[in-house]
Structure formats: C-alpha cells, structure tokens
Coordinates of C-alpha atoms in Angstrom, one line a residue:
Chain A
M1 CA 1.2 32.1 -9.3
R2 CA -0.9 28.2 -9.2
R3 CA -1.1 26.9 -5.7
A4 CA -0.4 23.2 -5.5
A5 CA -1.3 21.0 -2.6
V6 CA 0.7 17.6 -2.0
I7 CA -0.9 15.8 0.4
G8 CA 1.9 12.8 1.9
S9 CA 5.8 13.8 2.5
G10 CA 7.0 10.0 1.6
I11 CA 9.5 11.1 -1.3
S12 CA 7.0 11.3 -4.3
G13 CA 5.6 14.0 -2.6
L14 CA 8.7 16.2 -1.9
T15 CA 10.1 15.2 -5.1
A16 CA 7.0 16.8 -6.4
A17 CA 6.5 19.2 -4.4
L18 CA 10.7 20.5 -5.5
L19 CA 9.8 19.7 -8.9
L20 CA 6.9 21.8 -9.0
S21 CA 8.2 24.9 -7.1
R22 CA 10.9 25.0 -9.2
R23 CA 8.4 25.8 -12.2
G24 CA 6.4 28.3 -10.5
F25 CA 3.7 26.9 -8.2
A26 CA 3.6 28.1 -4.5
V27 CA 3.4 24.7 -2.7
S28 CA 2.4 23.3 0.5
V29 CA 3.0 19.9 1.7
F30 CA 0.7 17.8 4.1
E31 CA 1.5 14.6 6.3
K32 CA -0.9 13.2 8.5
Q33 CA 2.4 12.0 10.2
R34 CA 4.5 14.0 13.2
E35 CA 7.3 14.1 11.0
A36 CA 8.3 14.5 7.4
G37 CA 9.5 12.0 5.0
G38 CA 7.2 8.4 4.9
A39 CA 9.1 5.8 4.7
L40 CA 12.1 7.7 4.9
H41 CA 11.8 8.6 8.3
R42 CA 14.4 7.1 10.7
F43 CA 13.0 6.0 13.8
R44 CA 14.9 6.0 17.4
R45 CA 14.5 3.3 20.0
G46 CA 17.5 3.6 23.4
S47 CA 19.7 5.8 20.7
I48 CA 19.4 3.7 17.7
P49 CA 18.4 4.9 14.6
F50 CA 16.0 2.3 12.1
D51 CA 15.0 2.6 9.0
V52 CA 11.6 1.7 8.4
G53 CA 11.6 1.9 4.1
F54 CA 15.3 2.5 3.0
H55 CA 17.9 -0.1 3.0
Y56 CA 19.0 -0.1 0.0
T57 CA 18.7 1.4 -4.0
G58 CA 19.8 1.3 -7.4
G59 CA 20.4 4.3 -9.8
L60 CA 23.1 6.4 -8.1
G61 CA 26.0 5.9 -10.1
H62 CA 27.9 8.2 -11.7
G63 CA 25.1 8.6 -15.1
E64 CA 22.1 7.2 -13.5
I65 CA 19.3 7.9 -13.4
L66 CA 18.0 8.0 -10.2
R67 CA 21.6 10.3 -9.7
A68 CA 20.4 12.5 -12.7
L69 CA 17.1 13.1 -10.6
W70 CA 18.7 14.4 -7.1
R71 CA 20.8 16.6 -9.2
H72 CA 18.7 18.1 -10.9
C73 CA 16.8 18.3 -6.7
G74 CA 20.2 20.2 -5.8
I75 CA 20.0 17.2 -2.8
D76 CA 23.5 15.5 -4.5
G77 CA 25.3 17.7 -2.5
K78 CA 23.7 16.7 0.6
I79 CA 23.9 13.4 0.8
T80 CA 27.0 10.9 1.3
I81 CA 25.8 7.7 -1.6
L82 CA 27.9 5.2 -0.5
P83 CA 28.3 2.2 -3.1
F84 CA 28.1 -1.3 -2.3
P85 CA 32.0 -2.9 -2.8
E86 CA 32.8 -5.6 -4.8
Q87 CA 32.3 -8.0 -2.6
G88 CA 29.3 -7.2 -1.3
S89 CA 26.4 -8.6 -2.7
D90 CA 22.6 -10.1 -0.9
C91 CA 23.9 -14.0 -0.2
V92 CA 20.5 -16.7 -0.8
R93 CA 20.3 -19.6 1.0
V94 CA 17.8 -21.7 -1.1
E95 CA 16.0 -24.2 0.3
G96 CA 18.1 -28.1 -0.4
F97 CA 20.8 -26.8 -1.9
P98 CA 24.0 -26.8 0.0
E99 CA 26.0 -23.7 0.1
P100 CA 25.3 -19.7 0.4
I101 CA 25.3 -18.6 -3.3
H102 CA 26.5 -14.4 -4.0
A103 CA 24.4 -12.4 -6.0
Y104 CA 26.0 -9.8 -6.0
F105 CA 25.4 -6.2 -7.9
S106 CA 26.8 -6.3 -10.8
Y107 CA 25.5 -8.4 -14.1
E108 CA 29.3 -9.9 -14.5
R109 CA 30.5 -10.8 -11.5
I110 CA 26.9 -12.7 -10.7
T111 CA 27.0 -13.9 -14.3
D112 CA 30.3 -15.6 -12.9
E113 CA 29.2 -16.8 -9.6
L114 CA 26.3 -18.3 -10.6
L115 CA 28.3 -19.8 -14.0
R116 CA 30.3 -21.5 -10.7
F117 CA 27.3 -22.8 -8.9
F118 CA 25.1 -24.5 -11.9
P119 CA 28.1 -24.3 -14.8
R120 CA 25.9 -27.3 -16.6
E121 CA 23.0 -24.2 -16.8
K122 CA 25.7 -21.7 -18.9
K123 CA 23.6 -21.0 -22.1
G124 CA 20.4 -19.9 -19.8
I125 CA 22.4 -18.2 -17.6
L126 CA 24.1 -16.2 -20.4
Q127 CA 20.3 -15.4 -22.3
F128 CA 18.7 -14.6 -19.2
F129 CA 20.9 -11.9 -18.1
Q130 CA 21.5 -11.0 -21.9
T131 CA 16.7 -10.6 -21.9
I132 CA 16.8 -8.4 -19.1
R133 CA 19.8 -6.0 -20.7
D134 CA 17.8 -5.7 -23.9
V135 CA 14.8 -4.9 -22.1
A136 CA 16.3 -2.3 -19.8
A137 CA 17.9 -1.1 -23.7
S138 CA 14.2 -0.3 -24.0
I139 CA 13.1 1.5 -20.8
P140 CA 13.9 5.5 -21.1
F141 CA 15.2 5.9 -17.8
Y142 CA 18.2 3.1 -18.7
N143 CA 17.8 4.1 -22.0
M144 CA 17.6 8.3 -22.4
E145 CA 17.5 7.8 -25.7
V146 CA 14.6 6.2 -26.0
P147 CA 10.8 8.8 -25.9
L148 CA 9.2 8.5 -23.2
A149 CA 6.2 9.2 -23.8
G150 CA 5.4 6.1 -26.0
F151 CA 7.0 4.4 -22.6
L152 CA 4.7 5.2 -20.4
Q153 CA 1.5 5.1 -22.9
S154 CA 3.1 1.3 -22.8
L155 CA 2.8 0.9 -19.2
A156 CA -1.0 0.9 -19.0
F157 CA -1.8 -2.0 -21.3
P158 CA -0.6 -4.5 -18.8
E159 CA 2.1 -6.6 -20.6
Q160 CA 1.6 -10.2 -22.3
S161 CA 5.0 -11.6 -21.5
S162 CA 6.3 -12.2 -17.0
L163 CA 9.1 -12.8 -15.7
A164 CA 8.5 -16.6 -15.0
D165 CA 8.1 -17.0 -19.2
L166 CA 11.6 -16.3 -19.2
I167 CA 13.4 -17.8 -16.0
T168 CA 11.6 -20.9 -17.1
S169 CA 12.0 -21.2 -21.1
C170 CA 16.3 -20.3 -19.2
T171 CA 16.5 -23.2 -16.6
A172 CA 14.2 -25.8 -14.3
N173 CA 17.5 -25.8 -11.8
P174 CA 15.2 -24.6 -8.9
A175 CA 17.9 -23.4 -6.7
L176 CA 19.1 -20.8 -9.9
Q177 CA 15.7 -20.1 -10.1
T178 CA 15.1 -18.4 -6.9
V179 CA 18.6 -16.6 -7.4
L180 CA 16.8 -15.5 -10.8
S181 CA 14.2 -14.5 -9.5
L182 CA 15.3 -12.3 -6.5
P183 CA 15.1 -9.1 -7.3
V184 CA 11.2 -10.0 -6.5
L185 CA 11.3 -8.5 -3.7
L186 CA 11.7 -5.6 -4.5
H187 CA 8.4 -4.7 -6.0
G188 CA 6.7 -7.7 -4.8
V189 CA 4.6 -9.3 -7.2
R190 CA 5.1 -12.9 -8.2
P191 CA 7.5 -14.5 -11.0
G192 CA 4.9 -15.5 -12.8
N193 CA 2.5 -12.1 -11.9
I194 CA 4.8 -9.8 -12.7
G195 CA 5.6 -8.8 -17.2
L196 CA 9.6 -8.4 -17.9
T197 CA 9.1 -4.7 -18.8
M198 CA 8.2 -4.1 -15.2
H199 CA 10.5 -6.2 -13.3
T200 CA 13.4 -5.3 -15.5
S201 CA 12.9 -1.2 -13.5
V202 CA 14.0 -2.8 -11.6
A203 CA 15.8 -5.8 -11.5
H204 CA 18.1 -4.0 -13.7
L205 CA 19.3 -1.0 -11.4
M206 CA 20.4 -4.3 -8.7
Y207 CA 22.8 -5.8 -11.7
Q208 CA 24.1 -2.5 -12.2
G209 CA 25.2 -1.7 -9.1
M210 CA 23.1 -0.8 -5.3
Y211 CA 24.0 2.2 -2.9
T212 CA 22.4 3.5 0.5
V213 CA 23.1 6.7 1.8
D214 CA 24.6 7.8 4.8
R215 CA 22.5 8.4 7.7
G216 CA 19.4 6.7 5.5
G217 CA 16.9 7.2 4.3
Q218 CA 16.4 10.8 7.1
A219 CA 19.3 11.3 5.2
I220 CA 17.5 12.1 1.7
A221 CA 14.2 13.1 3.0
D222 CA 16.7 16.0 5.4
A223 CA 17.8 17.4 2.1
L224 CA 15.0 17.5 0.4
L225 CA 13.0 19.6 3.1
Q226 CA 16.3 21.6 3.5
V227 CA 15.9 22.2 -0.7
L228 CA 11.8 22.9 0.0
R229 CA 12.4 25.3 2.6
E230 CA 14.9 27.5 1.0
A231 CA 11.9 27.3 -1.9
G232 CA 9.3 28.8 0.3
V233 CA 7.8 25.1 0.4
T234 CA 5.2 25.1 3.2
V235 CA 5.7 21.3 4.9
H236 CA 2.8 20.6 7.1
T237 CA 2.8 17.5 9.5
S238 CA 0.6 16.9 11.8
A239 CA -2.0 17.6 9.0
P240 CA -4.4 15.1 8.0
V241 CA -6.5 15.4 4.7
E242 CA -10.1 14.7 5.5
H243 CA -11.5 16.2 2.2
I244 CA -10.5 17.5 -1.4
L245 CA -12.5 20.5 -2.0
T246 CA -14.0 20.6 -5.9
E247 CA -16.8 22.6 -6.9
N248 CA -18.0 22.2 -10.5
G249 CA -15.2 19.0 -11.5
R250 CA -12.2 20.9 -10.5
V251 CA -10.4 21.0 -7.2
T252 CA -10.5 24.0 -5.2
G253 CA -8.7 23.1 -1.8
I254 CA -8.6 20.7 0.9
R255 CA -9.8 20.2 4.2
T256 CA -7.9 19.5 7.3
S257 CA -8.3 19.2 10.9
T258 CA -7.3 23.2 11.6
G259 CA -8.7 24.5 7.9
D260 CA -10.0 25.2 4.8
F261 CA -7.0 25.3 2.1
D262 CA -7.4 26.7 -1.6
A263 CA -5.3 24.9 -4.3
D264 CA -5.6 24.8 -7.6
D265 CA -4.0 21.4 -7.8
V266 CA -4.0 18.4 -5.6
V267 CA -1.0 15.9 -5.6
F268 CA -2.1 12.8 -3.5
T269 CA -0.1 10.3 -3.3
P270 CA -0.6 7.6 -0.3
H271 CA -2.4 4.6 -1.8
P272 CA -4.7 5.1 -4.5
S273 CA -7.4 3.4 -2.8
L274 CA -8.2 5.4 0.1
L275 CA -8.6 8.5 -2.4
P276 CA -12.5 7.4 -3.9
D277 CA -13.3 8.4 0.1
M278 CA -11.9 11.4 0.1
V279 CA -13.3 13.1 -3.3
S280 CA -16.6 13.5 -3.6
S281 CA -19.0 11.5 -5.9
A282 CA -20.3 13.8 -7.7
G283 CA -15.9 13.9 -9.3
L284 CA -15.2 10.6 -10.1
R285 CA -16.4 8.0 -12.0
K286 CA -18.5 4.6 -10.0
V287 CA -16.6 2.6 -12.3
Y288 CA -12.8 4.7 -11.3
R289 CA -13.5 4.7 -7.1
N290 CA -15.0 0.4 -7.7
R291 CA -11.2 0.3 -9.7
L292 CA -8.7 1.9 -6.9
R293 CA -10.2 0.4 -4.5
D294 CA -10.6 -3.1 -6.0
L295 CA -6.5 -2.7 -6.7
E296 CA -5.0 -6.1 -5.8
N297 CA -2.0 -5.2 -2.8
T298 CA 1.0 -6.2 -2.5
L299 CA 3.2 -8.0 0.9
S300 CA 3.1 -6.4 3.6
M301 CA 6.6 -7.8 6.5
F302 CA 7.2 -8.6 9.5
I303 CA 10.0 -6.8 10.8
V304 CA 12.7 -7.6 14.0
F305 CA 14.8 -3.9 14.5
G306 CA 17.6 -5.4 16.5
A307 CA 21.1 -4.1 17.5
I308 CA 24.8 -6.0 17.8
E309 CA 26.8 -4.2 20.8
E310 CA 30.6 -3.0 20.1
A311 CA 32.3 -6.7 21.4
K312 CA 30.6 -8.6 19.1
H313 CA 30.5 -6.6 15.8
N314 CA 30.5 -8.8 12.6
E315 CA 32.2 -7.7 9.6
R316 CA 30.2 -9.9 7.5
L317 CA 27.5 -8.1 8.2
R318 CA 28.5 -5.0 6.5
W319 CA 28.4 -5.5 2.8
T320 CA 26.0 -8.4 2.6
N321 CA 22.6 -8.9 3.4
Y322 CA 21.9 -12.7 4.6
Y323 CA 18.5 -14.5 2.6
S324 CA 16.4 -17.4 3.2
L325 CA 14.2 -18.7 0.7
P326 CA 13.0 -21.6 -0.5
A327 CA 13.3 -23.0 -4.4
S328 CA 12.2 -22.2 -7.3
L329 CA 9.6 -19.4 -8.3
K330 CA 7.7 -19.3 -5.1
I331 CA 8.9 -15.9 -3.3
P332 CA 7.2 -13.5 -2.5
T333 CA 5.1 -15.4 -1.2
P334 CA 4.0 -14.5 2.7
C335 CA 4.7 -18.0 4.1
D336 CA 4.0 -18.7 7.6
R337 CA 7.4 -20.7 8.8
P338 CA 9.8 -18.5 8.6
E339 CA 12.7 -19.8 8.8
Q340 CA 12.5 -20.4 5.3
C341 CA 11.7 -17.3 4.3
F342 CA 13.9 -13.8 4.9
F343 CA 15.9 -11.6 5.1
L344 CA 18.4 -9.9 6.9
S345 CA 20.2 -6.0 6.0
G346 CA 23.4 -4.8 8.7
C347 CA 22.0 -1.7 7.9
G348 CA 23.9 0.3 11.4
Y349 CA 27.2 -1.4 9.9
R350 CA 27.0 0.7 6.9
D351 CA 26.3 4.0 8.4
T352 CA 28.3 7.4 10.7
E353 CA 25.6 7.9 12.9
G354 CA 26.4 6.7 16.3
A355 CA 24.1 3.7 17.6
G356 CA 23.1 2.7 21.2
K357 CA 25.1 4.9 24.9
N358 CA 28.7 4.6 23.4
G359 CA 27.8 5.0 19.2
K360 CA 29.8 2.1 18.6
D361 CA 26.5 -0.1 18.5
R362 CA 25.1 -1.6 15.1
A363 CA 21.2 -1.3 14.1
V364 CA 20.5 -5.1 12.2
I365 CA 17.3 -5.8 10.5
I366 CA 15.6 -8.9 10.3
M367 CA 12.7 -9.2 7.6
R368 CA 9.6 -11.9 6.3
P369 CA 6.9 -11.4 3.8
A370 CA 3.7 -11.1 6.2
N371 CA -0.4 -11.4 5.1
W372 CA -2.1 -8.8 6.3
E373 CA -4.5 -11.3 8.0
E374 CA -1.5 -12.4 9.9
A375 CA -1.9 -9.3 12.2
E376 CA -5.8 -7.9 11.4
P377 CA -7.6 -9.8 14.8
F378 CA -5.0 -7.8 16.9
D379 CA -6.5 -4.5 15.4
R380 CA -8.6 -2.9 17.5
G381 CA -7.5 0.5 17.6
P382 CA -3.4 1.3 18.1
R383 CA -4.7 1.6 21.9
K384 CA -6.9 -1.0 22.6
R385 CA -4.8 -3.6 21.4
A386 CA -4.6 -5.8 24.4
G387 CA -1.2 -8.3 25.7
A388 CA -2.0 -10.5 23.1
Y389 CA -0.4 -8.1 20.1
S390 CA 2.4 -7.8 22.3
R391 CA 2.8 -11.5 23.0
W392 CA 2.4 -12.7 19.6
K393 CA 5.0 -9.8 18.3
K394 CA 7.4 -11.3 20.7
S395 CA 6.8 -14.9 19.6
E396 CA 7.5 -14.2 15.9
A397 CA 10.7 -12.0 16.8
D398 CA 11.7 -14.9 18.3
R399 CA 11.2 -17.0 15.8
L400 CA 12.5 -15.2 12.9
V401 CA 15.6 -14.1 15.1
S402 CA 16.1 -18.2 15.9
A403 CA 15.0 -19.5 11.7
V404 CA 17.8 -16.8 10.7
Q405 CA 20.6 -18.9 13.7
A406 CA 20.3 -21.8 12.5
N407 CA 20.5 -20.5 9.1
W408 CA 23.6 -18.5 9.8
D409 CA 25.9 -19.9 12.5
G410 CA 27.0 -17.3 14.3
L411 CA 25.7 -14.2 12.5
L412 CA 24.0 -13.0 14.7
N413 CA 26.0 -12.8 18.1
G414 CA 25.9 -10.6 20.5
F415 CA 21.6 -9.6 18.4
R416 CA 19.1 -8.8 21.4
V417 CA 15.5 -7.4 19.7
I418 CA 14.8 -4.2 20.1
N419 CA 11.5 -3.5 18.7
T420 CA 9.0 -5.4 15.9
A421 CA 7.1 -4.0 13.6
S422 CA 3.7 -5.5 11.8
P423 CA 1.5 -4.8 9.1
L424 CA -0.2 -2.9 11.8
T425 CA 2.5 -0.9 12.3
F426 CA 3.5 0.4 8.6
R427 CA -0.3 1.0 7.8
D428 CA -1.1 3.1 11.2
E429 CA 2.7 4.5 10.6
L430 CA 2.6 4.9 6.7
S431 CA -0.9 4.3 6.0
Y432 CA 0.0 1.7 3.3
V433 CA -3.0 -0.5 2.8
R434 CA -3.4 -3.4 4.0
G435 CA 0.3 -3.0 5.7
A436 CA 1.5 -3.4 2.0
V437 CA 4.5 -2.9 1.4
Y438 CA 4.9 -2.0 -2.3
G439 CA 1.4 -0.6 -2.6
R440 CA -0.6 -1.9 -5.2
Q441 CA 0.5 -5.0 -7.2
H442 CA 2.4 -3.8 -10.4
T443 CA 0.7 -6.7 -12.4
M444 CA 0.0 -8.6 -15.7
N445 CA -3.3 -8.9 -14.8
Q446 CA -3.6 -5.1 -13.3
F447 CA -4.4 -2.1 -15.3
G448 CA -1.8 1.5 -14.9
V449 CA -3.0 3.8 -12.5
G450 CA -1.9 7.1 -14.0
A451 CA -1.6 10.8 -13.3
R452 CA -4.5 12.6 -14.5
T453 CA -8.1 11.2 -13.2
K454 CA -11.5 13.0 -13.9
V455 CA -11.5 15.7 -11.6
S456 CA -9.6 18.4 -13.4
G457 CA -6.5 20.3 -11.1
L458 CA -6.3 16.4 -9.5
W459 CA -3.4 14.5 -9.9
L460 CA -1.4 10.9 -8.3
S461 CA 1.7 10.3 -7.5
G462 CA 3.9 8.0 -5.4
Q463 CA 5.0 3.9 -5.8
S464 CA 1.3 2.1 -6.8
T465 CA 1.4 5.1 -10.2
L466 CA 4.4 4.3 -12.0
M467 CA 6.8 1.6 -11.0
T468 CA 7.6 0.2 -6.8
G469 CA 10.1 1.1 -3.9
V470 CA 13.1 4.7 -3.5
L471 CA 13.2 5.2 -7.7
G472 CA 9.8 4.1 -9.0
A473 CA 8.0 6.9 -6.7
S474 CA 10.7 9.5 -7.3
L475 CA 10.1 8.5 -11.2
S476 CA 6.4 8.7 -10.1
A477 CA 6.0 12.5 -9.1
L478 CA 8.4 13.5 -12.0
V479 CA 5.9 11.6 -14.5
T480 CA 3.1 13.8 -12.4
V481 CA 4.8 16.8 -12.5
G482 CA 5.2 16.6 -16.0
S483 CA 1.1 16.3 -16.6
M484 CA 0.6 18.8 -14.4
T485 CA 2.7 21.8 -16.6
G486 CA 2.4 19.5 -19.7
D487 CA 5.8 20.3 -20.6
L488 CA 6.8 16.3 -19.5
E489 CA 10.0 16.0 -22.1
T490 CA 10.8 19.7 -21.4
L491 CA 11.3 18.2 -17.8
W492 CA 13.0 15.0 -18.8
R493 CA 15.1 16.6 -20.4
E494 CA 16.6 19.5 -18.3
V495 CA 16.5 15.9 -16.3
R496 CA 19.2 14.2 -18.4
E497 CA 21.1 17.0 -18.6
C498 CA 21.9 16.1 -14.7
V499 CA 23.8 12.9 -15.7
Chain B
M1 CA -25.5 -16.2 -25.1
T2 CA -27.5 -13.9 -27.6
E3 CA -26.1 -11.0 -29.7
E4 CA -29.4 -8.9 -28.3
E5 CA -28.4 -10.2 -24.9
L6 CA -24.6 -9.1 -25.0
F7 CA -25.8 -5.8 -25.9
T8 CA -28.2 -5.6 -23.4
R9 CA -25.5 -6.5 -20.6
I10 CA -23.0 -3.8 -22.2
Q11 CA -26.1 -1.6 -21.6
T12 CA -26.3 -2.5 -18.0
V13 CA -22.6 -1.8 -16.9
F14 CA -22.4 1.7 -18.5
A15 CA -25.9 3.0 -17.2
E16 CA -23.9 1.2 -13.4
E17 CA -20.1 2.1 -13.5
F18 CA -20.3 4.6 -15.8
E19 CA -23.9 6.5 -14.4
L20 CA -25.0 7.0 -17.3
E21 CA -29.0 7.1 -18.2
P22 CA -29.8 4.0 -19.8
D23 CA -32.2 5.0 -22.5
Q24 CA -28.7 7.1 -24.1
L25 CA -27.0 3.4 -24.4
T26 CA -28.6 2.7 -28.6
P27 CA -26.0 0.8 -30.6
E28 CA -25.6 3.9 -32.3
A29 CA -24.3 6.2 -29.3
T30 CA -20.6 7.1 -29.2
L31 CA -18.4 6.5 -27.3
F32 CA -17.0 9.8 -26.8
E33 CA -18.6 12.2 -28.1
E34 CA -22.5 11.5 -27.3
L35 CA -21.4 9.8 -24.4
G36 CA -19.1 12.1 -23.0
L37 CA -16.8 9.3 -22.4
D38 CA -12.8 10.3 -22.8
S39 CA -9.6 8.6 -23.0
L40 CA -9.0 8.0 -19.0
D41 CA -12.4 6.2 -19.1
A42 CA -11.0 3.1 -21.8
V43 CA -9.1 1.6 -19.6
D44 CA -11.6 1.9 -17.0
M45 CA -14.7 0.6 -19.4
V46 CA -11.5 -2.4 -20.2
V47 CA -11.4 -3.3 -16.7
A48 CA -15.0 -3.4 -15.9
L49 CA -16.3 -5.3 -19.9
E50 CA -13.3 -7.5 -18.6
K51 CA -14.7 -8.1 -15.4
E52 CA -18.4 -8.4 -16.5
F53 CA -17.7 -10.2 -19.9
G54 CA -14.0 -12.5 -19.1
V55 CA -12.9 -11.5 -22.1
K56 CA -9.3 -10.3 -22.1
V57 CA -8.1 -6.9 -24.7
K58 CA -4.7 -7.0 -25.2
D59 CA -4.5 -4.0 -26.1
E60 CA -5.1 -0.6 -27.4
E61 CA -4.6 -1.5 -31.0
S62 CA -8.6 -2.9 -30.7
L63 CA -9.8 -0.7 -28.8
R64 CA -8.7 2.5 -31.7
S65 CA -11.6 1.0 -34.8
V66 CA -14.6 0.9 -31.4
R67 CA -16.3 4.1 -31.5
T68 CA -19.9 3.3 -30.5
L69 CA -21.7 0.8 -28.5
D70 CA -22.6 -1.6 -31.3
D71 CA -18.6 -1.7 -32.1
L72 CA -17.9 -2.3 -29.1
L73 CA -20.9 -5.4 -29.4
R74 CA -18.7 -6.2 -32.3
L75 CA -15.3 -6.7 -30.3
I76 CA -16.5 -8.4 -27.3
L77 CA -17.7 -11.1 -29.8
T78 CA -14.7 -11.1 -32.3
I79 CA -12.7 -11.4 -29.1
R80 CA -15.0 -14.2 -27.5
D81 CA -15.4 -15.9 -30.7
Q82 CA -11.7 -16.2 -30.4
M83 CA -11.4 -17.4 -27.1
N84 CA -13.7 -19.7 -27.4
S85 CA -11.8 -21.3 -31.1
R86 CA -8.9 -21.2 -29.1
D87 CA -10.1 -23.7 -26.5
Q88 CA -11.9 -25.4 -28.9
E89 CA -8.0 -26.5 -29.9
N90 CA -6.6 -26.5 -26.4
P91 CA -9.1 -28.4 -24.7
A92 CA -8.8 -28.6 -20.7

C-alpha cells in the first residue's frame, strides 16, 4: 500500500487525504495546531462561535462544481447548505457615490441593479457580464465539456489580459468600476494584476449564487474528519512537521517532534515559501527554492469579532454583507484609513448554533485589508508581545467600529467587540506567510506553482497552487491527487458524475 | 551588450541558479538531454532569464524550438530586438 503523509489539515489537506484514501493510499494527516481544520476552524469566545476563514462561497448549487466534489467526498449529506436568498447581497457604499449599491449574487439581478443606477453605462455593463460568462465557459470547472489538462497547462504561463483591461474598456465611471471589481476581495489581487481567467474562476461563482453552511467552516471540517475517520485515516494534531525526509531525490517520510514517519508521498499544503526550509537542499534546485521564497503574497486582514445581543437584533444583517470601498480600481489595497475600506458580515445571523449566555447573541465580524508591516513591529514572539500590541489592536478595533457606524447608521446598535485578529494572528494560527489570507498572488506577473516538484513523491497543494479560497483549495486537492495517481481524467470524470 | 557577453551571463545564470558545472555549459549543450533539465525546470528557467535580462517570454510556444543554450541565446536576442523596436515606435 502506498503511504501518503499530508501536511496541513485545512480544506485542501483534508480533501486530498480523502481522495487519496479512496484511491487506496494509507493516509496520515499532520496538523501543527491543536485542532484540525485550518481556516475552516471555528473558535469560541464567551460561548460565541466565530468563523475565521469561511464566510460564504459559490459553487454549491445543484450541478455546481463544489457540490459535486463534496458529494464525491461523501460529505454532502452531512452538512446543511444555506443559499443566500434572492434579496441577499454585498451592499456596497462607494466613496463619492450617494447611494449604496446592492451587488446581488445573480447575473440578472446585479445587472438590473447596475442598470438602474447607471442607465447610461448600459452597453458597458452588458458587455462586462457577457465577457465574464464567456470566459467562464472556457473554464472546465464551470463548463465540464472543456478538457481539464489543457486548461491546467495554460495556467502555468501568465495571462495577457487583466480584469482592469476589461473594466476600463466597459466603463470610465469610478463607482461602477468599484462594483465590477468587487470579487477581487475573494482572491486578493488588484484588478490591474489579475488575469481575466483567474478572476473569472472566482467571480463567476459569485454571480451564480452564494452559499454558506450551517455552523460555518467547522461543519465542513467536522464532516470531512468524520468521513476520514471512517476511511481509517489518522489525523495527528499538535504535530508540527519539522522536516521532509528524502533519499536520492525521493521522499522517504517526514520528521515530527515525536518521531519519524515513513511515507512514499508527501503532500505539502501550507504556503509554498515554507517548503524550501523543510527539504534538504539536494532535492530542489536553487532557482526553484528562490522562486518559492520570493512569491509575492496577497493582502492580510485586520478583523474585529463581535456580537449583537438579542434585544438589538437587526434583520438587515442576516443576508446582506456591508462594504465601504474607495472609488475606481483601488481595491483590495491595504489602507490605513479604515473608513475608506471595510466589509462586514453578520455571519452569526445565518446559523442555528446558539451563541452567548442565552444562546441568542449573533456573531458579527468586521474586516479591513491590512499590511504585514503594520503588525510586524509587535512581532516579538507570542509571549513577549507587550501591552503595546494590545493597545494597537484595541485602537484599530475602535477605529473600524467607528468607521462602520459613520457609514452605516444604526447597523451596529448593541454591538460589542469580543476579539480581534491581526496579520500576526494569521501567521501564528494558520501559518499564513506575512499573514497573507489568500496565499501567494495569482497575478499576471507571476508564474504558477504546480503540484509536482523535482523531488519524486513530494507534491504541493493548497490555495497558493491552483486557485484561492474554499473552492480553489478544494480543487487544488483534486488536481494534486490526480497528478499523484496519474489518473486525473478518471478522477475528474468521477467528480463530474456526482453533479 | 554583445552576443558574447550575453552568452556569458546565460552561463552564469545556469551555473548559479541551476547549480550546473560551468564546463558543461557550451553553446551546443542540449538543455534536456545533456544538462538534465525537464519540463518542471522550464518555468524556473524562464523566471530566471526574465529576472536576469528583463525580457518577457509570453507563451510556451516560443520555448518549444529551444533545444540548446545557443537556441536560448537566439530567443533572448529576438525578444530583446522586438522590445527595442517597440520602444522606438512608442517612446515613453
């Protein structure tokens, strides 16, 4: 039996482990943290559950790709998928534009809304969405007639045409440009730097309909872990991998603090720039190690986790997320004026899990893009971070809450701050390099990172390889496992049959 | 930069970044058979050359005809000439 060790228990690690065990591998998963799940993990403060990385996703409608993959993995029946209703939206206030605009999760509804506000831009709006639909039709995950192998090959080379090229060819209206670029917040690359295909791989889903899962990312992690247990896969937690063992250019196992573990294959799911230090220099060429180390990263986030008590519940928060954004093509640039750029999600309103002492509080989170450099001065080891770090986090949280209150009257009545996360938190809890929430940038200026490496039996997976986010990381597992077994086409056919 | 200087820099890139022996790096040396590169190295090679020479290799197509180090030199010269003539047409 071929033995595989999977490093990292986020959605790509767990999905890869499951697909491998289904294909006859003896699989073990190694997670550095005390609990499995990576960014799917839900943490609790004052008996209120908070999601770190899973807020909403596309691809979960009937016949859609993530639903099919989850059905193939056997977790479809173990979770409750909650579609955003028709009126659900990302409600965007654009700097300098008088009214908030609803970016609905539907091609038709968002088109209607934009035509209502920008009737003179009709031609450009229609052209924009038609182009996105056309590009989506060339992506095998959305048009299953398209051959997968050719598409994956084309990803290795940078794209020639950007999202900004498309938007500026459709409209010069700054507020409209912002709304059209909104999905960049789900991959973290600026419109001028993201290739149109890579952008569409995220944006198309958003225009097809968004979903959340009852009990958040934890429900997905728990379902995957249950199926893995049934399949005999061991998930080791508090088990940081120190080294990947190789001999004559091939993997022989891994070394953890508690001992060595033999393996024929190792799947590495954290940020690829962490790989070079874990493999002896004989295996990987200097040029490759340097390329991984120099990968340009996505933005980080500063997050305020809070709650609203029962008496002050606000139904406006249930199926609408609220944004304040700068005009034209500036997002997702980190900025130190939180009033210019933030987003808010009342994720606790969508959940059946009780929260707070009476079980009726609702979790609300507010996020803003952040730079690693903002938090870096406080990086003196988790135990040595002095009061200055707490004071900085408190003042940033206050500024963010005030910014929301100033922009969205009454939205946060009864809100109390419970916890915060900074770029350092992402680095420490999720091993995100420089706190980058979407891993390396999938930009037009940067070559792709494939599943295969020069060390035989050493494979990469995760959102820095194929695509970002819940969907991107899940699909990266599919592609990595397909490369490992040499039967990607068969695996892909089996997933398609689950549609 | 003369062709000769350019080739010396290609040799340096291959010696340093790919950790190959300098005396292997003759113009006739074939990348895949003699220098032992494979398809996985192709992207790294392009990245290293782009960094060193500031040229953009836009697609896999142009790489297909490259068999030897000398072919690589020709490719870089062609791209450089294209870039120069474009700069002359559209002065900044």
